[in-house]
CSV table of C-alpha atoms in Angstrom, one decimal:
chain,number,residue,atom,x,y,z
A,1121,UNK,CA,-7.2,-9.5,-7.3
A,1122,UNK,CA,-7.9,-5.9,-7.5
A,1123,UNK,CA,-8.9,-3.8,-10.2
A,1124,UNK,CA,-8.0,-0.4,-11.7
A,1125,UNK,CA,-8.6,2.2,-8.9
A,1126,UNK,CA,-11.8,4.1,-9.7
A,1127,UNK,CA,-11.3,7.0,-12.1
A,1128,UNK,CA,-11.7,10.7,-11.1
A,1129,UNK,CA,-15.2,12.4,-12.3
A,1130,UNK,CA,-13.2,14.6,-14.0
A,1131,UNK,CA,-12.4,14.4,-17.7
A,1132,UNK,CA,-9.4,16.6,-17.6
A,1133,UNK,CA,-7.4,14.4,-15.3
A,1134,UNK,CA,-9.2,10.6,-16.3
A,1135,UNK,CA,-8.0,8.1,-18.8
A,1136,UNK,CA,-10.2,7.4,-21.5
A,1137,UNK,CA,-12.5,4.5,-21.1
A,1138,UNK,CA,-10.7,2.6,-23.8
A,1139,UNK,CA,-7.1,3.5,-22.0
A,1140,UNK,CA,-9.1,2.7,-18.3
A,1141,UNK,CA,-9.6,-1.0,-19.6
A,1142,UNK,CA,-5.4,-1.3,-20.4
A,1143,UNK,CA,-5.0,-0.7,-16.5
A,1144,UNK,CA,-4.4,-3.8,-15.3
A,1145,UNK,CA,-1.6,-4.6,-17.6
A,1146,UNK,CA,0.1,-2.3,-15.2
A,1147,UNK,CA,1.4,-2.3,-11.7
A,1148,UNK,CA,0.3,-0.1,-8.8
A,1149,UNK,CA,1.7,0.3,-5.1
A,1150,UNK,CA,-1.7,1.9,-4.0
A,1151,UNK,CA,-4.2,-0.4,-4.9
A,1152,UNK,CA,-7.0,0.9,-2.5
A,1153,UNK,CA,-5.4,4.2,-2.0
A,1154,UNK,CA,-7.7,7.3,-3.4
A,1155,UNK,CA,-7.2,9.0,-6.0
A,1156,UNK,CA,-4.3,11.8,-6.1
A,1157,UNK,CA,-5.5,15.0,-7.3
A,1158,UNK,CA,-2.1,15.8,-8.8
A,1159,UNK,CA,-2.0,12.5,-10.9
A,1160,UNK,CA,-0.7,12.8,-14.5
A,1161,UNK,CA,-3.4,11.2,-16.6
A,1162,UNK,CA,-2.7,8.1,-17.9
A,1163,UNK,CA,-1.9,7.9,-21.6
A,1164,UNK,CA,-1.2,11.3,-22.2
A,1165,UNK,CA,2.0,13.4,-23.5
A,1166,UNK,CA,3.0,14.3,-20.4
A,1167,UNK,CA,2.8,10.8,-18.5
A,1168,UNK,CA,4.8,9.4,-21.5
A,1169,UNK,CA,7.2,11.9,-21.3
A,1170,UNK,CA,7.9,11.8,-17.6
A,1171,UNK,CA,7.7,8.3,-17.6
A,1172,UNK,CA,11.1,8.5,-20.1
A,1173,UNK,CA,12.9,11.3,-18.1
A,1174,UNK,CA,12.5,9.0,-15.1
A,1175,UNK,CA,14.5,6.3,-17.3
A,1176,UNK,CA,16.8,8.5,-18.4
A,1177,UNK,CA,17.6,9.6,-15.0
A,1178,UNK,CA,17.5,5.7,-13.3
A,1179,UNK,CA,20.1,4.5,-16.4
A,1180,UNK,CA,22.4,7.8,-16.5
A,1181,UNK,CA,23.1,7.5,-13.1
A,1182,UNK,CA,23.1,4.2,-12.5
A,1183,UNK,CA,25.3,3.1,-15.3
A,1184,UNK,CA,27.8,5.7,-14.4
A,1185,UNK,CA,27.5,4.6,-10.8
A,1186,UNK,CA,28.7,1.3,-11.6
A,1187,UNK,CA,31.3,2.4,-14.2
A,1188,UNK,CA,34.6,1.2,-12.9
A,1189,UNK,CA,33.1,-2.5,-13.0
A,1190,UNK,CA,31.9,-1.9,-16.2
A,1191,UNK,CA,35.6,-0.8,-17.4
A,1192,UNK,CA,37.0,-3.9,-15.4
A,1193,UNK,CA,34.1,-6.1,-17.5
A,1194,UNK,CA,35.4,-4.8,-20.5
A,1195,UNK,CA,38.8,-5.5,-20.4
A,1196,UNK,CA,38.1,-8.8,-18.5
A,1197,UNK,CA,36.1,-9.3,-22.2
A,1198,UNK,CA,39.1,-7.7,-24.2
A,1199,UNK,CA,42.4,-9.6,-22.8
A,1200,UNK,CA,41.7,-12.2,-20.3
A,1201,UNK,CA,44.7,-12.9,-20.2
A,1202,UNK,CA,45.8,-9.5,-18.3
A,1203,UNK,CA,42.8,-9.2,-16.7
A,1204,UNK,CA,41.7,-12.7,-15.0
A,1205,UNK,CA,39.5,-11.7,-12.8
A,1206,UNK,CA,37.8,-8.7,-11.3
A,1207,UNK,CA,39.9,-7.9,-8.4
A,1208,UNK,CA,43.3,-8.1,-10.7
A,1209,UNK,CA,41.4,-6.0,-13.4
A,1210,UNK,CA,40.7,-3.4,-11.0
A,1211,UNK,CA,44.7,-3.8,-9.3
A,1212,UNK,CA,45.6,-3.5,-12.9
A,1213,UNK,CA,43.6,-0.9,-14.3
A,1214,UNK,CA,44.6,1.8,-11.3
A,1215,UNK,CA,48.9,0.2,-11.7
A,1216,UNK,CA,48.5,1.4,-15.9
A,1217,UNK,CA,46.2,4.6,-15.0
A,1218,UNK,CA,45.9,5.7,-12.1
A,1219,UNK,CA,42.7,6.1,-10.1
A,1220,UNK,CA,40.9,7.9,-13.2
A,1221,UNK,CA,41.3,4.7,-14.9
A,1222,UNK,CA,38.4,3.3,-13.2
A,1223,UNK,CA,36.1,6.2,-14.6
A,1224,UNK,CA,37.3,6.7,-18.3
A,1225,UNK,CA,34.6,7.0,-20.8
A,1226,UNK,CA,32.4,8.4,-18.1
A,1227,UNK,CA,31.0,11.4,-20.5
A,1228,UNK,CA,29.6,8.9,-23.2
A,1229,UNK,CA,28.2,6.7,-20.4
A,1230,UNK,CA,26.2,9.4,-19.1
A,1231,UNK,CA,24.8,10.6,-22.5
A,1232,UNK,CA,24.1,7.4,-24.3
A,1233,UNK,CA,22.2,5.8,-21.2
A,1234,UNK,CA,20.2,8.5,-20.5
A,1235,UNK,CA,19.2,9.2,-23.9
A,1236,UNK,CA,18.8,5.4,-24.1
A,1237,UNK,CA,16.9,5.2,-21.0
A,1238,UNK,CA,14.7,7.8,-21.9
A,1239,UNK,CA,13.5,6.0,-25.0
A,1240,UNK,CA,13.5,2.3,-23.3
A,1241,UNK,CA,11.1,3.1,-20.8
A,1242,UNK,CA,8.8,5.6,-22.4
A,1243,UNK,CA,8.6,4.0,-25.5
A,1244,UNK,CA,7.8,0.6,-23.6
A,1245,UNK,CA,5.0,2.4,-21.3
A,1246,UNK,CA,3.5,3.5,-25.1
A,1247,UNK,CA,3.8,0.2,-26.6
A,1248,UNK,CA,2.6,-1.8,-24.0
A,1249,UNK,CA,-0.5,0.3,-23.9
A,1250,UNK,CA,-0.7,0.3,-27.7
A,1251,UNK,CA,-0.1,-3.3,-28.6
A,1252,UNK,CA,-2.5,-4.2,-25.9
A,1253,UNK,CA,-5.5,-1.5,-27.4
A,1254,UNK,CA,-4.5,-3.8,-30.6
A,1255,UNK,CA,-5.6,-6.8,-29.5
A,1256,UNK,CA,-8.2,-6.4,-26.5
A,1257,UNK,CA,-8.2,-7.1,-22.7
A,1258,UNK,CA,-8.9,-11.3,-22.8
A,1259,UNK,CA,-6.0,-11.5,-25.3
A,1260,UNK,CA,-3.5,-9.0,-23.7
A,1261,UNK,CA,-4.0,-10.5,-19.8
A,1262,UNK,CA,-3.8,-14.1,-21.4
A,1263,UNK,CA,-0.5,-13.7,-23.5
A,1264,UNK,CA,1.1,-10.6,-21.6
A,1265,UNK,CA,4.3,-12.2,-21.1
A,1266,UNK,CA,4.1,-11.7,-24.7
A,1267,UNK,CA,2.6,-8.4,-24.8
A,1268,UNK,CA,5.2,-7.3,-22.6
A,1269,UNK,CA,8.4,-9.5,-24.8
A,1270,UNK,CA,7.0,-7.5,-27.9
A,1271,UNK,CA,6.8,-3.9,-26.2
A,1272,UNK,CA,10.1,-3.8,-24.6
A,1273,UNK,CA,11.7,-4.7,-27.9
A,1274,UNK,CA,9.9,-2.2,-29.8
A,1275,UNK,CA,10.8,-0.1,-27.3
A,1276,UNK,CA,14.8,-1.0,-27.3
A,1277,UNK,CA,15.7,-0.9,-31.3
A,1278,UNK,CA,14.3,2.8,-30.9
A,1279,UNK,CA,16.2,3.4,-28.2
A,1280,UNK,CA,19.7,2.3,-29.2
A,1281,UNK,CA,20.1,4.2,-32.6
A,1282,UNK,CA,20.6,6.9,-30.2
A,1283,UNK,CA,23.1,4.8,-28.1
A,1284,UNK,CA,25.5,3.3,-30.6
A,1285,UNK,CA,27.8,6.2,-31.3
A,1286,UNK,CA,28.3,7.0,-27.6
A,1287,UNK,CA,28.5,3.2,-26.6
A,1288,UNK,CA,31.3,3.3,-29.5
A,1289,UNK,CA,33.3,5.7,-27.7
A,1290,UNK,CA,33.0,4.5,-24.2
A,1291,UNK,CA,33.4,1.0,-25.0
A,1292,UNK,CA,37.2,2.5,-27.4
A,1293,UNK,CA,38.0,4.4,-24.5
A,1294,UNK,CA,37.7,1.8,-21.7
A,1295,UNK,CA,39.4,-1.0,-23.2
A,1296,UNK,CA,42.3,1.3,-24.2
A,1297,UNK,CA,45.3,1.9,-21.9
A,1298,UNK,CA,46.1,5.9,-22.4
A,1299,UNK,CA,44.7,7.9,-25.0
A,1300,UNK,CA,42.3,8.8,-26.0
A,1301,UNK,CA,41.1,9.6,-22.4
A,1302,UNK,CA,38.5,11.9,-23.5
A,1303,UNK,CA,35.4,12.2,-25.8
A,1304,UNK,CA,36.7,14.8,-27.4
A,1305,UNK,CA,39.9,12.9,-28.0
A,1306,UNK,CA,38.3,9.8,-29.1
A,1307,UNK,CA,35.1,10.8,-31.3
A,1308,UNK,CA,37.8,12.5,-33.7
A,1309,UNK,CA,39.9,9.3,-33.8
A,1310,UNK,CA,37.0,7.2,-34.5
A,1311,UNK,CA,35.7,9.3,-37.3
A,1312,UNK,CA,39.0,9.8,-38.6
A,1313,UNK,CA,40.2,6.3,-39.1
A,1314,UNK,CA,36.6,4.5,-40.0
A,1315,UNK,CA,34.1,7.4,-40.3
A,1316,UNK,CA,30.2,7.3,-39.7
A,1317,UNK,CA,30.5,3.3,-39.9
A,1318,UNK,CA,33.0,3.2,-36.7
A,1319,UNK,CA,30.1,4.9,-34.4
A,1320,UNK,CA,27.7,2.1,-35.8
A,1321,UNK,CA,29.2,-0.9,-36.5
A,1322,UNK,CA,28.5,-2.1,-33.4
A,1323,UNK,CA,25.4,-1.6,-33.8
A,1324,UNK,CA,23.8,-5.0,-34.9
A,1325,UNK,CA,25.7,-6.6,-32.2
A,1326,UNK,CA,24.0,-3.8,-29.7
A,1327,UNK,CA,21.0,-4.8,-30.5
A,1328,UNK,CA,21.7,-8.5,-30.3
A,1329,UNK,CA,22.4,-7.4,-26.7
A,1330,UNK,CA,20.1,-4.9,-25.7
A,1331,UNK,CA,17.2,-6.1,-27.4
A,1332,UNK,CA,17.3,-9.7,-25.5
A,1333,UNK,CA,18.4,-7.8,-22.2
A,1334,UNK,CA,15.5,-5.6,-22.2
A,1335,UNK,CA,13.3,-8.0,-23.5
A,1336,UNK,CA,13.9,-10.3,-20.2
A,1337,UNK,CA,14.0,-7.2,-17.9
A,1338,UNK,CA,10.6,-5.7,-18.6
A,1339,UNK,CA,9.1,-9.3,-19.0
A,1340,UNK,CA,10.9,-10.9,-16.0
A,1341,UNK,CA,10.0,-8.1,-13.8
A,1342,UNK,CA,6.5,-8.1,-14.4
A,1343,UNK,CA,6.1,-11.6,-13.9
A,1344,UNK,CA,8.2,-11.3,-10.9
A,1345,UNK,CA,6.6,-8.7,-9.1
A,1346,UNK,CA,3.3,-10.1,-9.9
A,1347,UNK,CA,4.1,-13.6,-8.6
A,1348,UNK,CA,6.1,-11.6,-5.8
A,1349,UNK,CA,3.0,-9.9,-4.1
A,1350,UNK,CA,0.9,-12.9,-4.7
A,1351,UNK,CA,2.9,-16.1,-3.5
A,1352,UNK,CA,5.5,-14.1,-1.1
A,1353,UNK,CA,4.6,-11.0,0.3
A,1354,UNK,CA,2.6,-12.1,3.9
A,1355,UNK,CA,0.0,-9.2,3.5
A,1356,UNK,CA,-2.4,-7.9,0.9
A,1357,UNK,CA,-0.3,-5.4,-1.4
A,1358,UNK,CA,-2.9,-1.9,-0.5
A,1359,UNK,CA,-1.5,-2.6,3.1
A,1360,UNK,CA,2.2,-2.5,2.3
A,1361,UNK,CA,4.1,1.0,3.0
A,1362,UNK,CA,5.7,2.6,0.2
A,1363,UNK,CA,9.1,1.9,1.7
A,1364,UNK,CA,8.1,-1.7,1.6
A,1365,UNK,CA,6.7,-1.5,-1.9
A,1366,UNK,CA,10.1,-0.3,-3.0
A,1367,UNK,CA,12.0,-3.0,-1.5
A,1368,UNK,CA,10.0,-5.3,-3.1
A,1369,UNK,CA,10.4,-3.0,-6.5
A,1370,UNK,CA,14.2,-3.5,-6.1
A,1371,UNK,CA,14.0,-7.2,-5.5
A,1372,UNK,CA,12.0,-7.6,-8.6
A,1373,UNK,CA,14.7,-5.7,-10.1
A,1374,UNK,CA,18.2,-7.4,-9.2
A,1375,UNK,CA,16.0,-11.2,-10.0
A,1376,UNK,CA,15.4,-9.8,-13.6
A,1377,UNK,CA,18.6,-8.2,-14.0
A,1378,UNK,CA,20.0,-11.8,-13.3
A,1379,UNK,CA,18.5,-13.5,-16.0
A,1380,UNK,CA,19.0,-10.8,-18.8
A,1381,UNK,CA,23.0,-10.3,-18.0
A,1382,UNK,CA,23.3,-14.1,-18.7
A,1383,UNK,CA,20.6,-14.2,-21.6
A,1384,UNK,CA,22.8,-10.8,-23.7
A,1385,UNK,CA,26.1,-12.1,-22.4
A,1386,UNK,CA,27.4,-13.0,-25.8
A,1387,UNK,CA,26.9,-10.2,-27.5
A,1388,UNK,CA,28.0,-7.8,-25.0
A,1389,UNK,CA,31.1,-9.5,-25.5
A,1390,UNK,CA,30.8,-8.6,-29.4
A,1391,UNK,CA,29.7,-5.5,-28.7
A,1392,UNK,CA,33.0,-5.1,-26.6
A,1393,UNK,CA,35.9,-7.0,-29.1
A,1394,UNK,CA,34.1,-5.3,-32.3
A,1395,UNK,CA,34.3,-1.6,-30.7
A,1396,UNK,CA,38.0,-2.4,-29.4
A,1397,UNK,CA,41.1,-1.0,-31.3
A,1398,UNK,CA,41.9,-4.9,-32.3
A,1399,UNK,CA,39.3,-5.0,-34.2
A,1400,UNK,CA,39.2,-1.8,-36.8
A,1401,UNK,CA,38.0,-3.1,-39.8
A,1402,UNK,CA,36.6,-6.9,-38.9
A,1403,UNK,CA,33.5,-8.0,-39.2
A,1404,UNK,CA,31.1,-9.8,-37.0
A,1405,UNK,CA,31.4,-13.1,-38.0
A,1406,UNK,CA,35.4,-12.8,-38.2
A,1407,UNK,CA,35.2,-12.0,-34.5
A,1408,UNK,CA,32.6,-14.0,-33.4
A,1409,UNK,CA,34.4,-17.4,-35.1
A,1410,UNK,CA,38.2,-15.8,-33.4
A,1411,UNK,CA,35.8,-15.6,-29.6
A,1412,UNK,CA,34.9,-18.9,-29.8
A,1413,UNK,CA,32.0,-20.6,-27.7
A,1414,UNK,CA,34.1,-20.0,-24.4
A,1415,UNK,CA,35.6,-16.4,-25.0
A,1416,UNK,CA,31.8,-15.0,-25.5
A,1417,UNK,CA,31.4,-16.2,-21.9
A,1418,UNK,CA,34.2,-13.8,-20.6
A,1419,UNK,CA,33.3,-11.6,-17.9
A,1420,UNK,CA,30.1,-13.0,-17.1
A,1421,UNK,CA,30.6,-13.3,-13.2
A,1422,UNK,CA,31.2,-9.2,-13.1
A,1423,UNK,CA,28.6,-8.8,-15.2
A,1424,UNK,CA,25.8,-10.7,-13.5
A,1425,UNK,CA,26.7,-8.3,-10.6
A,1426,UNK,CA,26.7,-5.4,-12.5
A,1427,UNK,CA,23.5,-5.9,-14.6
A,1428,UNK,CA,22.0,-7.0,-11.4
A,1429,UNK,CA,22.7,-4.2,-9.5
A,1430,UNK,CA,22.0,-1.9,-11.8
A,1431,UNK,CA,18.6,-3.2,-13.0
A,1432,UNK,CA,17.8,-3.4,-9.1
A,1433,UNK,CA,18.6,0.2,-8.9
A,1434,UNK,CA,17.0,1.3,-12.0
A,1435,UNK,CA,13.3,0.3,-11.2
A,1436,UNK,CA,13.9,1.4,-7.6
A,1437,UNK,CA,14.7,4.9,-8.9
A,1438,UNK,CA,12.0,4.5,-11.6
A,1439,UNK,CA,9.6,3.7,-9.4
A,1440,UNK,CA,10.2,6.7,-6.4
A,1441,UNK,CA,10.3,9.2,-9.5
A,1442,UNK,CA,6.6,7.5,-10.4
A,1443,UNK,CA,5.7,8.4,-7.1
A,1444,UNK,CA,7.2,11.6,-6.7
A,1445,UNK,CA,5.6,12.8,-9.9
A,1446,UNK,CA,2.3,11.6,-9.1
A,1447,UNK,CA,2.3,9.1,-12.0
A,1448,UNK,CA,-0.5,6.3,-12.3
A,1449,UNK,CA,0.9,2.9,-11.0
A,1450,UNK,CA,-1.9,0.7,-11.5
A,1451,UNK,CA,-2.1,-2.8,-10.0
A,1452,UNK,CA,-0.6,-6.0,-11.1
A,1453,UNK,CA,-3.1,-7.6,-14.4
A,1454,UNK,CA,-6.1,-8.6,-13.1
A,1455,UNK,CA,-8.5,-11.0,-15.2
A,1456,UNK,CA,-11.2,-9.0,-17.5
A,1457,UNK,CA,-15.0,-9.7,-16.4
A,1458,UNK,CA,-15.3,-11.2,-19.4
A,1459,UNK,CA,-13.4,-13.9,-19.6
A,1460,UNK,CA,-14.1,-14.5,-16.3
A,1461,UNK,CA,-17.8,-15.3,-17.3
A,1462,UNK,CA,-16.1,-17.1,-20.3
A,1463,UNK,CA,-14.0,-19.5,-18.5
A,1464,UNK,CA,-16.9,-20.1,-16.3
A,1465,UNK,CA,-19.7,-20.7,-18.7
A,1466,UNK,CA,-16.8,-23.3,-20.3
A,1467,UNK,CA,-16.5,-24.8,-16.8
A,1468,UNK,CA,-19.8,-25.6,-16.3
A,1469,UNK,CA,-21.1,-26.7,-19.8
């Protein structure tokens, strides 16, 4: 397993020692490769910063990319009975609205994912780092499926306080046939008829989504693209071309976007019926118990494609703005020397 590439003699572009040690926790598609003299040092402002304008860039597109699914999903969510599957939703949809239909709500989708995405992955690049500096190298490469569990939801609550009020609107928009059409029309009528509460309410349910979805993602695609370039990939990583690193990047993805559509389903559901016009001025619970066990399963088939596609998509685009920005991408965790002399002065008491 390969170490942290070797750091530059250069103190204005090298990680501190303490920072150099947190390394392996990370990935890297160039483990032999030298050292780039344009690399953003790790740990600093700037690599945090880029780090969340490329997730602001890779959800904002993406979820916008994928939007008329995600208004089909919605109303699939809202009345199953109209909308029974994802083909009628979308015959449907366009029959009531027209070809627009399909990309109503498009303004707060773009705005509250990439303000969201901004925060999700730069927060969890600081985190990580943080929560492993916390603890020290044996513990953080021994637990850091945990590391990683506890980082990405850090990283998430942050992230959607900024979401809610947009999610609010898109989610009022989509699952309602004519007006409003428009964020302008609808952040009036949500203010008007519940005030600040209406662009937050949702917002306990959000993170009963979000914070489980992103807590699988990050975890599930560390794991997997670890386990990927040791067990499945037929060469040693450093000999992989970047086109083939990517590929690998987006299989990672779609895997972990698998698992966290299906482990968030519920409460996207919530997050769905509770921002809906049927349910001004209910609660949680009220909707949760009127749901049932089988309605917060609604809509999971289009979802699973959605999330999967999306999340395959989002750490592809992540990970070619990493490169393109000549960010650090260091390689998959490797054991600390340390332990290793640990384990084996255990092994051969």
């Amino acid at each position: 397993t390969m170490g942290p590439s070797t750091p530059s003699s250069s103190s204005s572009t090298s990680p501190s020692p303490r920072l150099s040690n947190l390394l392996p926790l990370m990935r890297n598609a160039h483990c032999n490769a030298p050292k780039d003299p344009k690399e953003v040092p790790f740990g600093s402002l700037k690599y945090y910063s880029l780090c969340g304008l490329g997730g602001a860039l890779c959800c904002g597109l993406t979820h916008v990319w994928i939007l008329p699914l995600d208004i089909v999903k919605c109303r699939m969510q809202i009345d199953p009975v109209k909308y029974p599957s994802i083909l009628s939703g979308f015959r449907t949809t366009v029959a009531d609205e027209g070809a627009r239909g399909l990309v109503k709500g498009w303004f707060p989708t773009a705005v509250g994912y990439s303000m969201q995405g901004f925060g999700k992955f730069g927060f969890y690049e600081g985190f990580k780092v943080l929560y492993a500096n916390m603890v020290g190298e044996e513990f953080a490469y021994q637990y850091r499926t945990g590391l990683y569990l506890v980082a990405a939801a850090s990283a998430e609550a942050c992230a959607d306080l900024p979401l809610a009020p947009m999610e609010a609107a898109k989610v009022r928009m989509q699952t309602t046939v004519g007006p409003p059409r428009t964020f302008r029309e609808c952040a009036p009528l949500i203010y008007r008829n519940e005030g600040m509460h209406g662009f937050f309410k949702g917002l306990p349910p959000l993170w009963g989504r979000q914070i489980p979805y992103t807590m699988v993602k990050f975890a599930c695609f560390e794991r997997t693209i670890e386990a990927l370039y040791r067990h499945i990939v037929p060469k040693p990583k450093n000999e992989c071309s970047k086109s083939e690193q990517l590929v690998i990047t987006f299989t990672a993805g779609y895997i972990a976007g698998i698992a966290c559509a299906i482990a968030s389903h519920p409460a996207d559901v919530l997050v769905s019926k509770l921002n809906g016009k049927e349910a001004a001025g209910k609660g949680l619970v009220e909707v949760a118990r009127q749901l049932g066990f089988a309605g917060l399963w609604a809509g999971l088939v289009p979802r699973i494609i959605m999330i999967g596609t999306i999340s395959a998509l989002q750490w592809f685009i992540y990970d070619g703005f990493k490169v393109a920005m000549h960010l650090p991408r260091p390689p998959p965790p490797a054991m600390p020397e340390s332990l290793k002399k640990k384990l084996g002065e255990v092994k051969n008491a």
